PDB file of C-alpha atoms in Angstrom:
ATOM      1  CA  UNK A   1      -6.757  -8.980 -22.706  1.00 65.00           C
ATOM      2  CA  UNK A   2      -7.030  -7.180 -19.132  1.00 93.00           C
ATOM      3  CA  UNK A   3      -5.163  -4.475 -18.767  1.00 95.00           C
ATOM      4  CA  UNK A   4      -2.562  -5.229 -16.087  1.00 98.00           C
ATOM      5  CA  UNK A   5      -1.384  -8.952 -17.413  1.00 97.00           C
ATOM      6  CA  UNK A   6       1.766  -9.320 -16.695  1.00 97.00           C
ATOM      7  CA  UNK A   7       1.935  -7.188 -13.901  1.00 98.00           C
ATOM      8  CA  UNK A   8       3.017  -8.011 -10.497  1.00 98.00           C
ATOM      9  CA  UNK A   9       2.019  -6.167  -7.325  1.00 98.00           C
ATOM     10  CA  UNK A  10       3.289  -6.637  -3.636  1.00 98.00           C
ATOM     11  CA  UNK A  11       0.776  -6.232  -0.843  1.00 98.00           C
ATOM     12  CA  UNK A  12       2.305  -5.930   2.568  1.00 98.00           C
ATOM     13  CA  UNK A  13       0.823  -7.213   5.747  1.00 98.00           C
ATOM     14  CA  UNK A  14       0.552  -7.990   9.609  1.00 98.00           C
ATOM     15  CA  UNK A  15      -1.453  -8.259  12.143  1.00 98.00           C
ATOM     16  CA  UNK A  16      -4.387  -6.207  12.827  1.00 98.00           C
ATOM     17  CA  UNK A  17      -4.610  -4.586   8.820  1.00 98.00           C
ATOM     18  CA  UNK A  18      -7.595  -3.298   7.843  1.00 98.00           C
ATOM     19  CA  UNK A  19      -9.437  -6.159   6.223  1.00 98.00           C
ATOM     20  CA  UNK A  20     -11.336  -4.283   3.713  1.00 98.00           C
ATOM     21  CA  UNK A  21      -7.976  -2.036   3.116  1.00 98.00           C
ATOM     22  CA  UNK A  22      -5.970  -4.821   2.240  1.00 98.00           C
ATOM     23  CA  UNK A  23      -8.515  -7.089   0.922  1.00 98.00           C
ATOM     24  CA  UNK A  24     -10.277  -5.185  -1.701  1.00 98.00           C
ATOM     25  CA  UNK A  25      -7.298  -3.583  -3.466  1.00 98.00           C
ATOM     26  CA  UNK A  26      -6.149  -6.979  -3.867  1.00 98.00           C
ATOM     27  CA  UNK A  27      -9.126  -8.095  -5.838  1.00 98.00           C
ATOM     28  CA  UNK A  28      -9.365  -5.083  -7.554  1.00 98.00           C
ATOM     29  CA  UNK A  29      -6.049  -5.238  -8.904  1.00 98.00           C
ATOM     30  CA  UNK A  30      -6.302  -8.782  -9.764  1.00 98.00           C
ATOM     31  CA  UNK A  31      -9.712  -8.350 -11.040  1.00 97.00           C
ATOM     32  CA  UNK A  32      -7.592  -5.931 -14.091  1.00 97.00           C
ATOM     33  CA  UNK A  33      -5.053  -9.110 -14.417  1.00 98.00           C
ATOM     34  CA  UNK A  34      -2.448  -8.034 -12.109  1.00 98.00           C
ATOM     35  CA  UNK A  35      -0.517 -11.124  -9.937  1.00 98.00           C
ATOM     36  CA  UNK A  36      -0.624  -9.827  -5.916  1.00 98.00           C
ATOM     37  CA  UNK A  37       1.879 -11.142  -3.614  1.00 98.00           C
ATOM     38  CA  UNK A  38       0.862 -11.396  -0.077  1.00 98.00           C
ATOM     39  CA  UNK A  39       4.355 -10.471   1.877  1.00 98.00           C
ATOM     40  CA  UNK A  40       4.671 -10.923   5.608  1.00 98.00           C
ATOM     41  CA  UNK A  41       7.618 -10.897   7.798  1.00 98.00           C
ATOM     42  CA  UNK A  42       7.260 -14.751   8.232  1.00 98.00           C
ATOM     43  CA  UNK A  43       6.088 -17.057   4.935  1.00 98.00           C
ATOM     44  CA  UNK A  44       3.700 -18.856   5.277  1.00 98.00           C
ATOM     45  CA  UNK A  45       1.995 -17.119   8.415  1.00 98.00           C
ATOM     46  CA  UNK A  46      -1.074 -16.455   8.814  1.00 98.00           C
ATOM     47  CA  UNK A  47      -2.082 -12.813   9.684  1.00 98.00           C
ATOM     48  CA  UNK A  48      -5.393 -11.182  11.055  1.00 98.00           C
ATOM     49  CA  UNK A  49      -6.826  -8.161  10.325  1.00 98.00           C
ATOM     50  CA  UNK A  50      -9.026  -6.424  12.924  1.00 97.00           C
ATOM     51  CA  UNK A  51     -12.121  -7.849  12.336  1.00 97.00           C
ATOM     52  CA  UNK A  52     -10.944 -11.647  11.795  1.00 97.00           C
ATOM     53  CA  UNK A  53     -10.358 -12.022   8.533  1.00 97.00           C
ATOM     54  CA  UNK A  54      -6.981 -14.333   7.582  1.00 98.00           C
ATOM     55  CA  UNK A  55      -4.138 -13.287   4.861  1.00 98.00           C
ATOM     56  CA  UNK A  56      -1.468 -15.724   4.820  1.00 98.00           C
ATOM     57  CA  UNK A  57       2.078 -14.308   3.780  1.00 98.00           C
ATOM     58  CA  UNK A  58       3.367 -16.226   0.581  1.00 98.00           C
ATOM     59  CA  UNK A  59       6.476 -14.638   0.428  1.00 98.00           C
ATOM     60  CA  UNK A  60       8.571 -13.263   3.205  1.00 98.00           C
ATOM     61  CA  UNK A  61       9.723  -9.337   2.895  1.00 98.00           C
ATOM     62  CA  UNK A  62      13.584 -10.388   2.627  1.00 98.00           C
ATOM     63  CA  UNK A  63      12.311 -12.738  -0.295  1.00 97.00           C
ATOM     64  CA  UNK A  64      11.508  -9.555  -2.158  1.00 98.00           C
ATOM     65  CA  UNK A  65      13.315  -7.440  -5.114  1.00 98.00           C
ATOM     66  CA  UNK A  66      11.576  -4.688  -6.043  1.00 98.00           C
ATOM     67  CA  UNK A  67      12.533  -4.719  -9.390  1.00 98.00           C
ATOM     68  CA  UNK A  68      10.586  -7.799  -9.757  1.00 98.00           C
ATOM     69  CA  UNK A  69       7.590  -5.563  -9.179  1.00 98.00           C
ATOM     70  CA  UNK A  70       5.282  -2.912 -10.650  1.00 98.00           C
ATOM     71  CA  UNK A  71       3.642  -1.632  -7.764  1.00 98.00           C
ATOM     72  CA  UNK A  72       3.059  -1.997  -3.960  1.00 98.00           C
ATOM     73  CA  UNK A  73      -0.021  -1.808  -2.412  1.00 98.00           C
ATOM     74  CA  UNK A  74       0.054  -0.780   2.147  1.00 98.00           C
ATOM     75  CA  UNK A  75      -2.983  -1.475   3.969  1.00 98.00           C
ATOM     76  CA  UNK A  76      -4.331   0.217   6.859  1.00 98.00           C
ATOM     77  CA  UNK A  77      -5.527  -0.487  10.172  1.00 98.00           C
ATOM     78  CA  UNK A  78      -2.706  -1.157  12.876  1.00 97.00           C
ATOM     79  CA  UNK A  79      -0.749  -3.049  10.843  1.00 98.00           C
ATOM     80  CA  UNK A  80       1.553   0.104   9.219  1.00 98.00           C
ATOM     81  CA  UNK A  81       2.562   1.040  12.972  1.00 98.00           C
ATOM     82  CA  UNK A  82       4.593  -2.804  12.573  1.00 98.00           C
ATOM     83  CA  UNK A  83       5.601  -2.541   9.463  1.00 98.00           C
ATOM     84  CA  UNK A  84       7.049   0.439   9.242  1.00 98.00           C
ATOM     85  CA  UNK A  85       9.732  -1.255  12.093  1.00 98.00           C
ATOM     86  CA  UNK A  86      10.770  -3.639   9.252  1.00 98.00           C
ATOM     87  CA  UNK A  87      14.290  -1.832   7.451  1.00 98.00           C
ATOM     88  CA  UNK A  88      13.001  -4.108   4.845  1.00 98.00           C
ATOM     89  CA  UNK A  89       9.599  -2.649   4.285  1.00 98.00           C
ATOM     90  CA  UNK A  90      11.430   0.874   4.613  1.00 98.00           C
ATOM     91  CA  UNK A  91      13.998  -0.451   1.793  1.00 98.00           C
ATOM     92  CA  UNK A  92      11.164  -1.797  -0.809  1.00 98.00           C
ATOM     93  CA  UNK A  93       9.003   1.420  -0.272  1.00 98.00           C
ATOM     94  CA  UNK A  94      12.075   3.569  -0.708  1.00 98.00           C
ATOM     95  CA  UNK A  95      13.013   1.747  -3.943  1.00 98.00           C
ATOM     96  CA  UNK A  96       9.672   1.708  -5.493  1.00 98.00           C
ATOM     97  CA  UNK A  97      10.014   5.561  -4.841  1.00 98.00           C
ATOM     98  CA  UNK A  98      13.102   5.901  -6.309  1.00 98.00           C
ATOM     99  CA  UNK A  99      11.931   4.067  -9.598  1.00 98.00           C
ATOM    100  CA  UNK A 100       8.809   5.933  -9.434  1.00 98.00           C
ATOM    101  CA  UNK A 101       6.400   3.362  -9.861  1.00 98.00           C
ATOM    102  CA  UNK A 102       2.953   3.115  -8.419  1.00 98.00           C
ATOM    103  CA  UNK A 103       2.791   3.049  -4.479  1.00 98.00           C
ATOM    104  CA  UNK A 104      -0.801   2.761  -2.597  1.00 98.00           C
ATOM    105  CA  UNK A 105      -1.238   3.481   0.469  1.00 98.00           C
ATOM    106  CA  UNK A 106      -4.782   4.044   2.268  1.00 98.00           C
ATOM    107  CA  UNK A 107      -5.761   5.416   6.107  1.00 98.00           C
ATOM    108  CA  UNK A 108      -2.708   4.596   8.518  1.00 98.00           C
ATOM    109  CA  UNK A 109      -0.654   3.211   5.939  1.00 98.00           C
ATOM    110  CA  UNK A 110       0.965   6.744   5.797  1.00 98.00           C
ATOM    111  CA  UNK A 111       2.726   5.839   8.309  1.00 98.00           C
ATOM    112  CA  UNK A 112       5.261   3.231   6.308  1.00 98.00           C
ATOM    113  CA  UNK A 113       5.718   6.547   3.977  1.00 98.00           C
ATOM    114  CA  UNK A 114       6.730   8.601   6.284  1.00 98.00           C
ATOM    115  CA  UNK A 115       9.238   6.664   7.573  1.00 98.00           C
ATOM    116  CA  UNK A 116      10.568   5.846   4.356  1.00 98.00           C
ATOM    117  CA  UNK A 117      10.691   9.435   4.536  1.00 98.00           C
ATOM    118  CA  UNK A 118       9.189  10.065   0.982  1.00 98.00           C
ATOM    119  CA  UNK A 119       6.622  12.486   1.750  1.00 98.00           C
ATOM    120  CA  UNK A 120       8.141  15.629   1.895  1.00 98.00           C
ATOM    121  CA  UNK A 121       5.942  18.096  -0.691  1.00 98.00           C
ATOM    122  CA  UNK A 122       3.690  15.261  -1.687  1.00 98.00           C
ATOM    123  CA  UNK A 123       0.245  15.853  -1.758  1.00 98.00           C
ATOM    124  CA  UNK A 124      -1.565  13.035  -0.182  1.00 98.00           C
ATOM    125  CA  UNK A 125      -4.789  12.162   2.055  1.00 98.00           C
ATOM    126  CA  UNK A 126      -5.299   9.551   4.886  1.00 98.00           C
ATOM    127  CA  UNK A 127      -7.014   9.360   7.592  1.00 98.00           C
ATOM    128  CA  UNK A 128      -7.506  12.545   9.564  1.00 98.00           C
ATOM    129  CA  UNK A 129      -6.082  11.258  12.731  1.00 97.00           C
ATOM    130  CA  UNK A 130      -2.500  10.896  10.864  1.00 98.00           C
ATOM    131  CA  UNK A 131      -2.829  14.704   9.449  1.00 98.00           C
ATOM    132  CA  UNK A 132      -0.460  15.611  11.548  1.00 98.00           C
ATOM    133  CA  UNK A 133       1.725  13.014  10.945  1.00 98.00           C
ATOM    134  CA  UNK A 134       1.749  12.945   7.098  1.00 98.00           C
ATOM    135  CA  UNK A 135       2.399  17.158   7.218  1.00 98.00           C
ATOM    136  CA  UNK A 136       5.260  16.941   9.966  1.00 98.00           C
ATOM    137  CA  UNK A 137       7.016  14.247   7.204  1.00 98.00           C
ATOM    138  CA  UNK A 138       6.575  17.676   4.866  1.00 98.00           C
ATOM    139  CA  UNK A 139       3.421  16.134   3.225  1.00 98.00           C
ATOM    140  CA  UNK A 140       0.895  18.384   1.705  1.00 98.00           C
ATOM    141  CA  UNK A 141      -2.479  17.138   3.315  1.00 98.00           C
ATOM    142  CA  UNK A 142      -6.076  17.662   1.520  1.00 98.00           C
ATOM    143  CA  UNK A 143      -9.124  15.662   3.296  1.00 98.00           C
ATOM    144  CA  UNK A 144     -10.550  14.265  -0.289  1.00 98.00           C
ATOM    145  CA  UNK A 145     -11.281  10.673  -1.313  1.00 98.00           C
ATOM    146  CA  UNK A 146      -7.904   9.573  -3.069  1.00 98.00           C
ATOM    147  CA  UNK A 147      -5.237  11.952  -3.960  1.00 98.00           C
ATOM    148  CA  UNK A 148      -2.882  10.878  -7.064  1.00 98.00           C
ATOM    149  CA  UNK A 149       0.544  12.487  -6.668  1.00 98.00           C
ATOM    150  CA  UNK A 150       2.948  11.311  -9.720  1.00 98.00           C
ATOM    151  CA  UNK A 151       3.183   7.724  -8.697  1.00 98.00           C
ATOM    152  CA  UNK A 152       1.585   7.891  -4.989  1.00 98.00           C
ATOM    153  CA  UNK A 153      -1.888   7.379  -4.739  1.00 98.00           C
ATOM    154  CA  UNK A 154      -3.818   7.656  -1.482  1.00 98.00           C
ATOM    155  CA  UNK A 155      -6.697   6.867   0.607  1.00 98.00           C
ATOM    156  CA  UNK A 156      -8.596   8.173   3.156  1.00 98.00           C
ATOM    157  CA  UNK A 157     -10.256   5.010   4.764  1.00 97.00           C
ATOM    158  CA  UNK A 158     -12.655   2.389   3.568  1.00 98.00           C
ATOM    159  CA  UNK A 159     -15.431   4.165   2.183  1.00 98.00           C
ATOM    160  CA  UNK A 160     -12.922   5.229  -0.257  1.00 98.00           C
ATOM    161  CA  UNK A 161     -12.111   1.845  -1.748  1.00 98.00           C
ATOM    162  CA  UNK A 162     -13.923   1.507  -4.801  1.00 98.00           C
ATOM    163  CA  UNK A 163     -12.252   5.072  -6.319  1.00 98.00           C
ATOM    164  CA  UNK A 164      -8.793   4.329  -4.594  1.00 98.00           C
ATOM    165  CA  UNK A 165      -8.586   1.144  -6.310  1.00 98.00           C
ATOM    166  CA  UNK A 166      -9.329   2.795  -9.616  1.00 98.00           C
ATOM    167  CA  UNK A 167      -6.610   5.132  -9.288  1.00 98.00           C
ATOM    168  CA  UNK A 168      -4.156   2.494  -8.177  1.00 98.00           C
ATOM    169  CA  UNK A 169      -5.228   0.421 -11.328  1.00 98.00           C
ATOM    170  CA  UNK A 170      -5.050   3.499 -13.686  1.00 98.00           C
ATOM    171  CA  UNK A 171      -1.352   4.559 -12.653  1.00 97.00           C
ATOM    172  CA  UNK A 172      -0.285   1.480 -12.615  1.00 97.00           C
ATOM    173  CA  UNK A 173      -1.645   1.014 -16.391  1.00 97.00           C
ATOM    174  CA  UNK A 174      -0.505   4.245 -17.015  1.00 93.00           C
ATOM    175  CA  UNK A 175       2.883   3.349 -15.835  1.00 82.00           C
ATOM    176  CA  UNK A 176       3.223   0.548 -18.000  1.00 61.00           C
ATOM    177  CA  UNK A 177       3.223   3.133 -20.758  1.00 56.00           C
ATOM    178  CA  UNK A 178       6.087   4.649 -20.195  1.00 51.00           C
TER     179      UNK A 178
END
């Protein structure tokens, strides 16, 4: 039996995400038996990522309960500068905070965190050209692969992938546990 069946996972997107970033979590978590939701602002859209690649929504954000959930999964690439604009995105990332379960979030994605304002005295990574950003929300910043903070793990960029991925699957096994 994998070790994430019967877990469900939200992955957020729009336009211009970082295909790998949103793309190989994904698998990764499905790969460990996990169900992923796509969730867009529209369902049923069909969103690019920078370098082409398609992800249609199949749920719309105001679909979602995040107590339906385990974990949510924020890609990178231009795409957190949108969503962080969605109070609905905010909401969801605030409430998986709240209920302390397992929130991924790699390169720009930092940017939905901070304006959930969750960061303050985290310990997270992304990509340097955020720093600033992630340690003005009160973040504590360390330029390393993935950084596991209770129930936020993060990313730098996608390089990264195959140990942030890991972690995400680990904490959210780990979660399950308690």
């Amino acid at each position: 039996m994998s070790r994430l069946a019967g877990k469900k996972v939200i992955a957020l997107v729009d336009e211009e995400f970082e295909d790998l970033e949103l793309w190989y979590p994904i698998y990764r978590v499905r790969e460990e038996g996990a169900e992923v939701h796509l969730a867009g602002a529209e369902k049923g859209k069909k969103y690019i990522g920078k370098y082409g690649v398609p992800a249609e929504a199949e749920y719309a954000f105001e679909e979602l309960n995040s107590s339906d959930y385990d974990g949510i999964l924020v890609p990178g690439g231009w795409a957190p500068d949108k969503l962080r604009r969605y109070p609905k995105v905010i909401q969801l990332v605030q409430e998986f905070h709240a209920a302390r379960k397992p929130i991924g979030q790699i390169c720009h994605a930092g940017w939905v965190l901070i304006s959930a304002k969750i960061l303050d005295g985290v310990t997270v990574t992304s990509t340097p050209g955020i720093r600033d950003d992630m340690e003005n929300a009160g973040a504590i910043w360390k330029d390393e692969p993935v950084v596991t903070d209770g129930h936020i793990v993060s990313a730098r960029r996608p390089p990264d992938l195959p140990p942030y991925g890991k972690a995400f699957c680990d904490l959210l096994a780990d979660n399950s546990q308690k």
